CSV table of C-alpha atoms and ligand atoms in Angstrom, one decimal:
chain,number,residue,atom,x,y,z
A,29,MET,CA,-39.1,147.6,-29.8
A,30,THR,CA,-42.3,145.6,-29.0
A,31,ASN,CA,-42.5,141.8,-28.6
A,32,GLN,CA,-44.0,141.7,-32.1
A,33,GLU,CA,-41.3,143.8,-33.8
A,34,ILE,CA,-38.5,141.8,-32.2
A,35,ILE,CA,-40.1,138.4,-33.2
A,36,ALA,CA,-40.8,139.6,-36.8
A,37,GLN,CA,-37.1,140.6,-37.1
A,38,ALA,CA,-35.9,137.3,-35.4
A,39,ASP,CA,-37.9,135.3,-37.9
A,40,GLN,CA,-35.9,136.7,-40.7
A,41,VAL,CA,-32.4,136.2,-39.3
A,42,ILE,CA,-32.4,133.3,-36.7
A,43,ILE,CA,-32.3,129.6,-37.6
A,44,LYS,CA,-35.4,128.0,-36.0
A,45,THR,CA,-33.7,125.3,-33.9
A,46,TYR,CA,-36.2,126.2,-31.1
A,47,GLY,CA,-39.9,126.4,-31.3
A,48,ARG,CA,-40.0,129.7,-29.4
A,49,TYR,CA,-42.9,131.3,-27.5
A,50,PRO,CA,-44.1,134.6,-28.9
A,51,VAL,CA,-42.4,136.8,-26.4
A,52,ALA,CA,-39.1,138.7,-26.1
A,53,PHE,CA,-37.5,139.3,-22.7
A,54,VAL,CA,-35.7,142.5,-22.0
A,55,ARG,CA,-35.0,142.7,-18.3
A,56,GLY,CA,-34.8,140.6,-15.2
A,57,GLN,CA,-34.6,141.1,-11.4
A,58,GLY,CA,-34.7,138.3,-8.8
A,59,SER,CA,-37.4,135.8,-9.8
A,60,THR,CA,-39.1,138.2,-12.2
A,61,VAL,CA,-38.5,138.9,-15.9
A,62,TRP,CA,-40.2,141.5,-18.1
A,63,ASP,CA,-41.0,141.3,-21.8
A,64,ALA,CA,-40.6,144.0,-24.4
A,65,ASP,CA,-44.2,145.1,-23.8
A,66,GLY,CA,-43.6,145.6,-20.1
A,67,LYS,CA,-45.4,142.4,-18.9
A,68,ALA,CA,-43.9,140.7,-15.8
A,69,TYR,CA,-43.5,137.0,-15.3
A,70,THR,CA,-42.4,135.0,-12.3
A,71,ASP,CA,-39.7,132.7,-13.6
A,72,PHE,CA,-40.1,129.0,-12.5
A,73,LEU,CA,-37.7,127.9,-15.3
A,74,SER,CA,-34.6,129.9,-14.6
A,75,GLY,CA,-33.4,129.7,-18.2
A,76,LEU,CA,-33.5,126.0,-17.7
A,77,ALA,CA,-31.8,125.7,-14.3
A,78,VAL,CA,-29.3,128.5,-15.1
A,79,THR,CA,-30.1,131.7,-13.3
A,80,VAL,CA,-29.8,129.9,-9.9
A,81,LEU,CA,-29.6,133.2,-7.9
A,82,GLY,CA,-32.4,134.8,-9.9
A,83,HIS,CA,-31.9,137.5,-12.5
A,84,CYS,CA,-29.1,140.1,-12.1
A,85,HIS,CA,-28.2,139.1,-8.6
A,86,PRO,CA,-26.1,142.0,-7.2
A,87,ARG,CA,-23.1,139.8,-6.3
A,88,VAL,CA,-23.0,138.2,-9.8
A,89,VAL,CA,-23.4,141.7,-11.4
A,90,GLU,CA,-20.6,143.1,-9.3
A,91,ALA,CA,-18.3,140.1,-10.0
A,92,ILE,CA,-18.8,140.3,-13.7
A,93,THR,CA,-18.4,144.1,-13.8
A,94,GLN,CA,-15.2,144.1,-11.7
A,95,GLN,CA,-13.7,141.2,-13.7
A,96,ALA,CA,-14.6,142.9,-17.0
A,97,GLN,CA,-12.8,146.0,-15.9
A,98,THR,CA,-9.7,143.9,-14.9
A,99,LEU,CA,-9.1,141.0,-17.4
A,100,ILE,CA,-11.7,139.6,-19.8
A,101,HIS,CA,-9.7,136.9,-21.6
A,102,VAL,CA,-6.3,135.2,-21.9
A,103,SER,CA,-5.4,131.9,-23.5
A,104,ASN,CA,-5.4,128.7,-21.5
A,105,PHE,CA,-1.7,128.8,-22.2
A,106,TYR,CA,-1.7,130.8,-19.0
A,107,HIS,CA,-3.1,130.6,-15.5
A,108,THR,CA,-5.8,132.9,-14.1
A,109,VAL,CA,-7.0,133.6,-10.6
A,110,PRO,CA,-10.8,133.1,-11.1
A,111,GLN,CA,-10.4,129.8,-13.0
A,112,THR,CA,-8.1,128.4,-10.3
A,113,ALA,CA,-10.4,129.7,-7.5
A,114,VAL,CA,-13.5,127.9,-9.1
A,115,ALA,CA,-11.6,124.7,-9.5
A,116,THR,CA,-10.4,124.9,-5.9
A,117,PHE,CA,-14.0,125.4,-4.6
A,118,LEU,CA,-15.4,122.5,-6.8
A,119,SER,CA,-12.5,120.2,-5.8
A,120,ALA,CA,-13.2,120.9,-2.1
A,121,HIS,CA,-16.9,120.0,-2.6
A,122,ALA,CA,-16.6,117.2,-5.1
A,123,PHE,CA,-14.3,114.3,-4.3
A,124,GLY,CA,-11.0,116.2,-4.6
A,125,GLY,CA,-11.5,116.2,-8.3
A,126,LYS,CA,-9.6,118.1,-10.9
A,127,ALA,CA,-11.4,120.4,-13.4
A,128,PHE,CA,-11.4,120.8,-17.2
A,129,PHE,CA,-13.2,124.0,-18.2
A,130,CYS,CA,-15.3,124.5,-21.3
A,131,ASN,CA,-18.5,126.5,-22.1
A,132,SER,CA,-21.6,124.3,-22.0
A,133,GLY,CA,-23.1,121.1,-20.9
A,134,ALA,CA,-22.5,119.3,-24.2
A,135,GLU,CA,-18.9,120.3,-24.2
A,136,ALA,CA,-18.5,119.1,-20.6
A,137,ASN,CA,-20.0,115.7,-21.6
A,138,GLU,CA,-17.7,115.6,-24.7
A,139,ALA,CA,-14.8,116.0,-22.3
A,140,ALA,CA,-16.2,113.2,-20.2
A,141,LEU,CA,-16.5,110.9,-23.2
A,142,LYS,CA,-13.0,111.7,-24.3
A,143,ILE,CA,-11.4,111.1,-20.8
A,144,ALA,CA,-13.3,107.8,-20.5
A,145,ARG,CA,-11.9,106.5,-23.8
A,146,LYS,CA,-8.4,107.8,-23.2
A,147,TYR,CA,-8.2,106.5,-19.6
A,148,SER,CA,-9.2,103.0,-20.8
A,149,HIS,CA,-7.0,103.2,-23.9
A,150,ASP,CA,-4.0,104.0,-21.7
A,151,ARG,CA,-4.6,101.2,-19.2
A,152,TYR,CA,-6.1,98.5,-21.4
A,153,ASP,CA,-6.4,98.0,-25.1
A,154,GLU,CA,-8.0,99.8,-28.0
A,155,SER,CA,-11.2,97.7,-28.1
A,156,ARG,CA,-12.3,99.0,-24.7
A,157,THR,CA,-14.3,101.9,-26.0
A,158,GLY,CA,-18.0,101.2,-25.1
A,159,ILE,CA,-20.0,103.7,-23.1
A,160,ILE,CA,-23.4,102.8,-21.7
A,161,THR,CA,-26.1,105.4,-21.2
A,162,THR,CA,-29.8,105.3,-20.5
A,163,THR,CA,-32.9,105.6,-22.5
A,164,ASN,CA,-34.7,109.0,-22.3
A,165,SER,CA,-31.4,110.6,-21.1
A,166,PHE,CA,-30.2,113.9,-22.5
A,167,HIS,CA,-26.5,114.8,-22.8
A,168,GLY,CA,-26.4,117.5,-25.4
A,169,ARG,CA,-26.6,118.3,-29.1
A,170,THR,CA,-23.0,117.8,-30.4
A,171,LEU,CA,-22.3,114.8,-32.5
A,172,GLY,CA,-20.7,113.0,-29.5
A,173,THR,CA,-23.4,113.9,-27.1
A,174,ILE,CA,-26.3,113.0,-29.4
A,175,ALA,CA,-24.6,109.5,-29.7
A,176,ALA,CA,-24.7,109.4,-25.8
A,177,THR,CA,-28.3,110.6,-25.6
A,178,GLY,CA,-30.7,107.7,-25.3
A,179,GLN,CA,-33.4,109.3,-27.6
A,180,GLU,CA,-33.7,108.3,-31.2
A,181,LYS,CA,-35.2,111.6,-32.2
A,182,VAL,CA,-32.1,113.7,-31.5
A,183,ARG,CA,-29.9,111.5,-33.8
A,184,LYS,CA,-32.4,111.2,-36.7
A,185,GLY,CA,-30.9,112.8,-39.8
A,186,PHE,CA,-27.4,113.2,-38.4
A,187,GLU,CA,-26.1,109.7,-39.2
A,188,PRO,CA,-23.5,108.3,-39.2
A,189,ILE,CA,-23.6,108.3,-35.4
A,190,LEU,CA,-20.4,108.0,-33.4
A,191,PRO,CA,-20.2,104.3,-32.6
A,192,GLY,CA,-19.7,102.6,-29.2
A,193,PHE,CA,-22.9,103.6,-27.3
A,194,THR,CA,-25.4,101.2,-25.7
A,195,TYR,CA,-28.6,102.4,-24.1
A,196,VAL,CA,-30.4,100.6,-21.2
A,197,PRO,CA,-33.6,101.6,-19.3
A,198,TYR,CA,-33.0,104.1,-16.5
A,199,GLY,CA,-33.2,102.7,-13.0
A,200,ASP,CA,-32.7,99.1,-14.2
A,201,LEU,CA,-29.6,97.6,-12.6
A,202,ALA,CA,-30.1,94.2,-14.2
A,203,ALA,CA,-30.2,95.7,-17.7
A,204,MET,CA,-27.0,97.6,-17.0
A,205,GLU,CA,-25.3,94.5,-15.7
A,206,GLN,CA,-26.3,92.7,-18.9
A,207,ALA,CA,-25.1,95.4,-21.1
A,208,MET,CA,-21.6,95.5,-19.6
A,209,THR,CA,-19.0,93.7,-21.6
A,210,GLU,CA,-15.2,93.5,-21.7
A,211,HIS,CA,-15.4,96.4,-24.2
A,212,THR,CA,-17.2,98.8,-21.8
A,213,CYS,CA,-15.1,101.7,-20.5
A,214,ALA,CA,-17.7,103.9,-18.9
A,215,VAL,CA,-21.3,104.4,-17.8
A,216,LEU,CA,-22.8,107.9,-18.1
A,217,VAL,CA,-26.1,108.7,-16.3
A,218,GLU,CA,-28.0,111.7,-14.9
A,219,PRO,CA,-28.6,111.3,-11.1
A,220,ILE,CA,-32.1,112.5,-11.9
A,221,GLN,CA,-33.2,112.6,-15.6
A,222,GLY,CA,-34.1,116.2,-16.4
A,223,GLU,CA,-35.2,116.4,-20.0
A,224,GLY,CA,-36.6,112.8,-19.6
A,225,GLY,CA,-39.2,114.2,-17.2
A,226,ILE,CA,-37.6,114.7,-13.8
A,227,VAL,CA,-37.2,110.9,-13.3
A,228,VAL,CA,-35.8,110.1,-9.8
A,229,PRO,CA,-34.2,106.7,-9.9
A,230,PRO,CA,-35.2,104.0,-7.4
A,231,GLY,CA,-33.2,103.9,-4.1
A,232,GLY,CA,-30.0,102.0,-4.4
A,233,TYR,CA,-29.6,102.6,-8.2
A,234,LEU,CA,-26.6,104.8,-8.1
A,235,GLU,CA,-25.0,102.6,-5.4
A,236,GLY,CA,-25.6,99.5,-7.6
A,237,LEU,CA,-24.0,101.3,-10.6
A,238,ARG,CA,-21.0,102.2,-8.4
A,239,ARG,CA,-20.6,98.5,-7.4
A,240,MET,CA,-20.8,97.2,-10.9
A,241,CYS,CA,-18.3,99.8,-12.2
A,242,ASP,CA,-15.9,99.1,-9.4
A,243,GLN,CA,-15.9,95.4,-10.2
A,244,ARG,CA,-14.8,96.1,-13.8
A,245,ASP,CA,-12.7,99.3,-13.5
A,246,VAL,CA,-15.4,100.9,-15.6
A,247,LEU,CA,-15.7,104.7,-15.0
A,248,LEU,CA,-18.9,105.9,-13.4
A,249,MET,CA,-19.8,109.3,-14.8
A,250,PHE,CA,-22.6,111.5,-13.6
A,251,ASP,CA,-24.1,114.2,-15.9
A,252,GLU,CA,-24.9,116.9,-13.3
A,253,VAL,CA,-25.5,119.6,-15.9
A,254,GLN,CA,-29.1,120.0,-14.8
A,255,THR,CA,-29.0,118.5,-11.2
A,256,GLY,CA,-25.9,120.4,-10.2
A,257,ILE,CA,-25.4,123.7,-8.3
A,258,GLY,CA,-28.1,123.3,-5.7
A,259,HIS,CA,-31.3,122.7,-7.6
A,260,THR,CA,-31.9,119.4,-5.8
A,261,GLY,CA,-31.0,120.9,-2.3
A,262,TYR,CA,-27.4,119.6,-2.5
A,263,TYR,CA,-24.6,121.0,-4.6
A,264,PHE,CA,-24.7,117.9,-6.7
A,265,GLY,CA,-27.5,115.3,-7.2
A,266,TYR,CA,-25.2,112.4,-6.3
A,267,GLN,CA,-24.9,113.7,-2.7
A,268,HIS,CA,-28.5,112.5,-1.9
A,269,GLU,CA,-27.2,108.9,-2.2
A,270,GLY,CA,-23.6,109.5,-1.1
A,271,VAL,CA,-22.4,107.7,-4.2
A,272,VAL,CA,-19.2,109.3,-5.5
A,273,PRO,CA,-18.6,109.2,-9.3
A,274,ASP,CA,-15.3,109.0,-11.1
A,275,VAL,CA,-16.2,111.8,-13.4
A,276,MET,CA,-18.9,114.6,-13.1
A,277,THR,CA,-20.0,117.2,-15.6
A,278,LEU,CA,-21.4,120.6,-14.7
A,279,ALA,CA,-22.7,123.7,-16.7
A,280,LYS,CA,-26.0,125.5,-16.6
A,281,GLY,CA,-26.3,127.1,-13.1
A,282,LEU,CA,-22.6,127.2,-12.2
A,283,ALA,CA,-22.0,130.8,-13.4
A,284,GLY,CA,-25.6,132.0,-12.8
A,285,GLY,CA,-26.2,132.8,-16.5
A,286,MET,CA,-22.7,133.2,-17.9
A,287,PRO,CA,-21.6,130.4,-20.2
A,288,ILE,CA,-19.5,127.8,-18.5
A,289,GLY,CA,-19.0,124.0,-18.5
A,290,VAL,CA,-16.8,121.8,-16.3
A,291,MET,CA,-15.7,118.2,-16.4
A,292,MET,CA,-14.4,117.1,-12.9
A,293,ALA,CA,-12.4,113.9,-12.7
A,294,LYS,CA,-10.8,112.0,-9.8
A,295,PRO,CA,-7.0,112.9,-9.8
A,296,GLN,CA,-5.8,109.6,-11.0
A,297,ILE,CA,-8.3,109.6,-13.9
A,298,ALA,CA,-7.5,113.3,-14.7
A,299,GLU,CA,-3.9,112.1,-15.6
A,300,ALA,CA,-5.3,110.6,-18.8
A,301,LEU,CA,-5.7,114.1,-20.4
A,302,GLY,CA,-2.2,115.6,-20.7
A,303,PRO,CA,-1.1,118.6,-22.7
A,304,GLY,CA,-2.5,118.6,-26.2
A,305,THR,CA,-5.2,116.0,-25.7
A,306,HIS,CA,-8.1,118.4,-25.2
A,307,GLY,CA,-8.7,122.1,-25.0
A,308,SER,CA,-11.1,125.1,-25.3
A,309,THR,CA,-10.3,128.7,-26.3
A,310,PHE,CA,-13.0,130.2,-24.0
A,311,GLY,CA,-13.1,127.5,-21.4
A,312,GLY,CA,-12.6,128.9,-17.8
A,313,ASN,CA,-12.9,132.4,-19.1
A,314,PRO,CA,-12.1,134.9,-16.2
A,315,VAL,CA,-15.5,136.7,-16.4
A,316,SER,CA,-17.5,133.4,-16.4
A,317,CYS,CA,-15.4,132.1,-13.6
A,318,SER,CA,-15.7,135.3,-11.5
A,319,ALA,CA,-19.5,134.9,-11.9
A,320,ALA,CA,-19.3,131.3,-10.8
A,321,LEU,CA,-17.3,132.2,-7.8
A,322,ALA,CA,-20.0,134.8,-6.8
A,323,VAL,CA,-22.7,132.1,-7.3
A,324,LEU,CA,-20.9,129.5,-5.2
A,325,GLN,CA,-20.0,131.9,-2.4
A,326,THR,CA,-23.6,133.3,-2.3
A,327,ILE,CA,-25.0,129.8,-2.0
A,328,GLU,CA,-22.7,129.3,1.0
A,329,ASP,CA,-23.2,132.7,2.6
A,330,GLU,CA,-27.0,132.7,2.3
A,331,HIS,CA,-27.4,129.0,3.2
A,332,LEU,CA,-29.4,128.5,0.0
A,333,LEU,CA,-29.2,124.7,0.0
A,334,ASP,CA,-31.2,124.7,3.3
A,335,HIS,CA,-33.7,127.1,1.7
A,336,VAL,CA,-34.0,124.9,-1.4
A,337,GLN,CA,-34.8,121.9,0.7
A,338,GLU,CA,-37.4,123.8,2.7
A,339,VAL,CA,-39.2,125.6,-0.2
A,340,GLY,CA,-38.8,122.5,-2.4
A,341,ALA,CA,-40.7,120.4,0.2
A,342,TYR,CA,-43.4,123.1,0.5
A,343,PHE,CA,-43.7,123.2,-3.3
A,344,LEU,CA,-44.0,119.4,-3.6
A,345,ASP,CA,-46.6,119.3,-0.8
A,346,GLY,CA,-48.6,122.0,-2.6
A,347,LEU,CA,-48.5,120.0,-5.9
A,348,ARG,CA,-49.5,116.8,-4.1
A,349,ARG,CA,-52.6,118.7,-2.6
A,350,LEU,CA,-53.5,119.6,-6.2
A,351,GLN,CA,-53.0,116.0,-7.3
A,352,GLN,CA,-55.6,114.9,-4.7
A,353,LYS,CA,-58.0,117.3,-6.1
A,354,TYR,CA,-57.3,117.0,-9.9
A,355,ALA,CA,-57.1,113.4,-11.3
A,356,LEU,CA,-55.3,114.7,-14.4
A,357,ILE,CA,-52.1,114.8,-12.3
A,358,THR,CA,-50.9,111.3,-12.3
A,359,ASP,CA,-47.6,111.8,-10.4
A,360,VAL,CA,-45.8,114.6,-8.5
A,361,ARG,CA,-42.0,114.1,-8.1
A,362,GLY,CA,-38.6,115.7,-7.7
A,363,ARG,CA,-36.0,116.8,-5.3
A,364,GLY,CA,-35.5,120.2,-3.9
A,365,LEU,CA,-36.5,122.7,-6.5
A,366,MET,CA,-36.3,120.3,-9.4
A,367,VAL,CA,-39.9,119.4,-9.5
A,368,ALA,CA,-42.5,117.9,-11.9
A,369,ALA,CA,-46.2,117.2,-12.2
A,370,ASP,CA,-46.9,114.3,-14.6
A,371,LEU,CA,-50.2,114.6,-16.4
A,372,ASP,CA,-52.6,112.2,-18.1
A,373,ARG,CA,-52.6,114.5,-21.1
A,374,PRO,CA,-50.2,116.8,-23.1
A,375,GLY,CA,-49.4,119.9,-21.1
A,376,GLY,CA,-48.1,122.3,-23.7
A,377,HIS,CA,-51.2,124.5,-23.8
A,378,MET,CA,-51.1,124.8,-20.0
A,379,VAL,CA,-47.6,126.3,-20.3
A,380,VAL,CA,-49.1,128.9,-22.7
A,381,LYS,CA,-52.0,129.7,-20.3
A,382,ALA,CA,-49.6,130.1,-17.4
A,383,MET,CA,-47.5,132.5,-19.5
A,384,GLU,CA,-50.6,134.6,-20.2
A,385,ARG,CA,-51.1,134.7,-16.4
A,386,GLY,CA,-47.4,135.7,-15.8
A,387,TYR,CA,-45.7,132.4,-14.9
A,388,LEU,CA,-42.8,130.6,-16.8
A,389,PHE,CA,-42.2,126.9,-16.7
A,390,ASN,CA,-42.1,124.3,-19.4
A,391,CYS,CA,-43.5,120.9,-20.5
A,392,THR,CA,-41.1,118.0,-21.3
A,393,VAL,CA,-41.8,114.6,-22.8
A,394,ASP,CA,-45.2,116.0,-23.8
A,395,CYS,CA,-47.0,115.4,-20.5
A,396,VAL,CA,-44.7,116.5,-17.7
A,397,LEU,CA,-44.9,120.1,-16.4
A,398,ARG,CA,-41.4,120.9,-15.2
A,399,PHE,CA,-40.4,123.5,-12.6
A,400,LEU,CA,-36.8,124.7,-12.1
A,401,PRO,CA,-37.2,128.0,-10.2
A,402,PRO,CA,-34.2,129.9,-9.0
A,403,LEU,CA,-32.8,128.8,-5.6
A,404,ILE,CA,-34.0,132.1,-4.1
A,405,ILE,CA,-37.7,131.5,-4.9
A,406,THR,CA,-40.0,132.3,-1.9
A,407,GLN,CA,-43.0,130.5,-0.4
A,408,PRO,CA,-45.4,133.4,-1.5
A,409,GLU,CA,-44.1,133.0,-5.0
A,410,VAL,CA,-44.8,129.3,-4.9
A,411,ASP,CA,-48.3,130.0,-3.6
A,412,GLY,CA,-48.9,132.3,-6.5
A,413,LEU,CA,-47.9,129.6,-9.0
A,414,LEU,CA,-50.0,127.0,-7.2
A,415,THR,CA,-53.1,129.2,-7.4
A,416,THR,CA,-52.5,129.8,-11.1
A,417,LEU,CA,-52.0,126.1,-11.7
A,418,GLU,CA,-55.2,125.3,-9.9
A,419,ALA,CA,-57.1,127.7,-12.0
A,420,ILE,CA,-55.6,126.1,-15.2
A,421,PHE,CA,-56.4,122.6,-14.0
A,422,ALA,CA,-60.0,123.6,-13.2
A,423,GLU,CA,-60.4,124.6,-16.8
A,424,GLU,CA,-59.5,121.1,-18.1
B,21,PLP,C1,-28.5,116.6,-18.2
B,21,PLP,C2,-28.0,117.5,-19.3
B,21,PLP,N1,-26.9,117.3,-19.9
B,21,PLP,C3,-26.4,118.1,-20.9
B,21,PLP,C4,-27.1,119.2,-21.4
B,21,PLP,C5,-26.6,120.0,-22.5
B,21,PLP,O1,-26.2,121.3,-22.0
B,21,PLP,P1,-25.9,122.5,-23.0
B,21,PLP,O2,-27.2,122.9,-23.6
B,21,PLP,O3,-25.3,123.5,-22.1
B,21,PLP,O4,-25.0,122.0,-24.0
B,21,PLP,C6,-28.4,119.4,-20.8
B,21,PLP,C7,-29.2,120.5,-21.3
B,21,PLP,O5,-30.4,120.6,-21.1
B,21,PLP,C8,-28.9,118.6,-19.8
B,21,PLP,O6,-30.0,118.8,-19.2
C-alpha cells in the first residue's frame, strides 16, 4: 500500500485524536525510518523519546524474539524473571527505589498520584490530599493526569476535573512555597518540561523543592517520562542536580519502543501500596521487560550516556551558531539530546519542510522546534540536520 492508500483507509476507521502528518511509516533501522512510498527520513524525534537505541536495534529485537518464544504473559499474581531484573536494575540506579509496573507515562503518573494520597492518608488525615504541579507541565491524558497537567486546554470539555490540584509557575520557588498548605501531600514536576518547550529550570530549583518538601513531609515526585532513560545524558534528569525524589515515573524510552511504564518509590513510601490497592494486567509484561533490560544493558555496554553528552553538546553548539546567524531563533536550550530552538514565530510549517527534506522532529507550544533523537545519533547525522535547518531558516 502507498502512503495515500493507508491514510485514506485510516481516515475511515481511526478516531482523530492526533493531527497526523500525511505519511505512513513501514520500516526503521537505526536513526532512519522509511515511509510506504520508500522515502527515507532521519529520525530526530524517536517516537517522542521512545526509540532510544534507534529503530530495530539488534539487541532489542533479539530480546523480544527470545522472550516471545519463551513466555509472553502471565498475571501479576505471579513473579517473572524479566520484571524482577528490570526493577533490580532501576533500583540500583535510582535511590534504592521499589517499582510498580504499568504500560504508559500517564499510568505511571496515576500510580504516583495514588501513592502520594495513600501515603499521606495512612500517616496523617483525610484532608491532606493536595498535589501541586506546574503551569505548562504535561503528565498525561487520563482523567487523573489531565487534572495534574498545568494546561487548561487538556481539561476543557472533560469536567468535572478531579479535585485537589494547584498549579504554580515552573521554576518559581516562592510561588511553590506560597501554594503549600497543611493539605498538601505532594509536588509533581518534570526535571525539564518537555511538552512545555524543553524548559530547563533555574539552578537550585529542584534543590529548593527538596528542602520545602522535607520541611513538611510532602512527597517530591519527578515525572521523568520524557527526561528519563538517557536523553539528557544521565539515566534520569534529576541526576544533573543530584536531587533525589521520593517518587519517580518512567515510560517512553525504557523499553525502546515496547509499551511500559514504571513508578519508582523510596522503600518506606512504597509500603503505602499493599496488595489490592493498585494493579495492572499488562504491567511489567515479560516481553516489554526483556526489551527494557536490553535497552538498559546496551546503554551501559556502549557507554551511550557519554555519547549523548558529547553529541548533545555538539548539537547545541551547532544550533547556537545558527542562532547567531538567524535572528528568528530567540533561544537554544536543552540538556544532552533533549534540545530545542525557540523561534520568534510559529514553526509548524518548518517541520513540514524538514519532512519533505527527510528529517523528523516536531514543534511544541507553537514556536519551539523540539529535537529528541535516539541516543545513537552521530555527529554526521546532526550535521545533516543543521544544514537542512539552515536552508529552511534562510527561506524565512
Ligand atoms: C513528561 C510526560 N509525562 C507523561 C506523559 C504521558 O505519557 P504517555 O503518553 O505514555 O501516557 C508524557 C508524554 O508525552 C510526558 O512527556
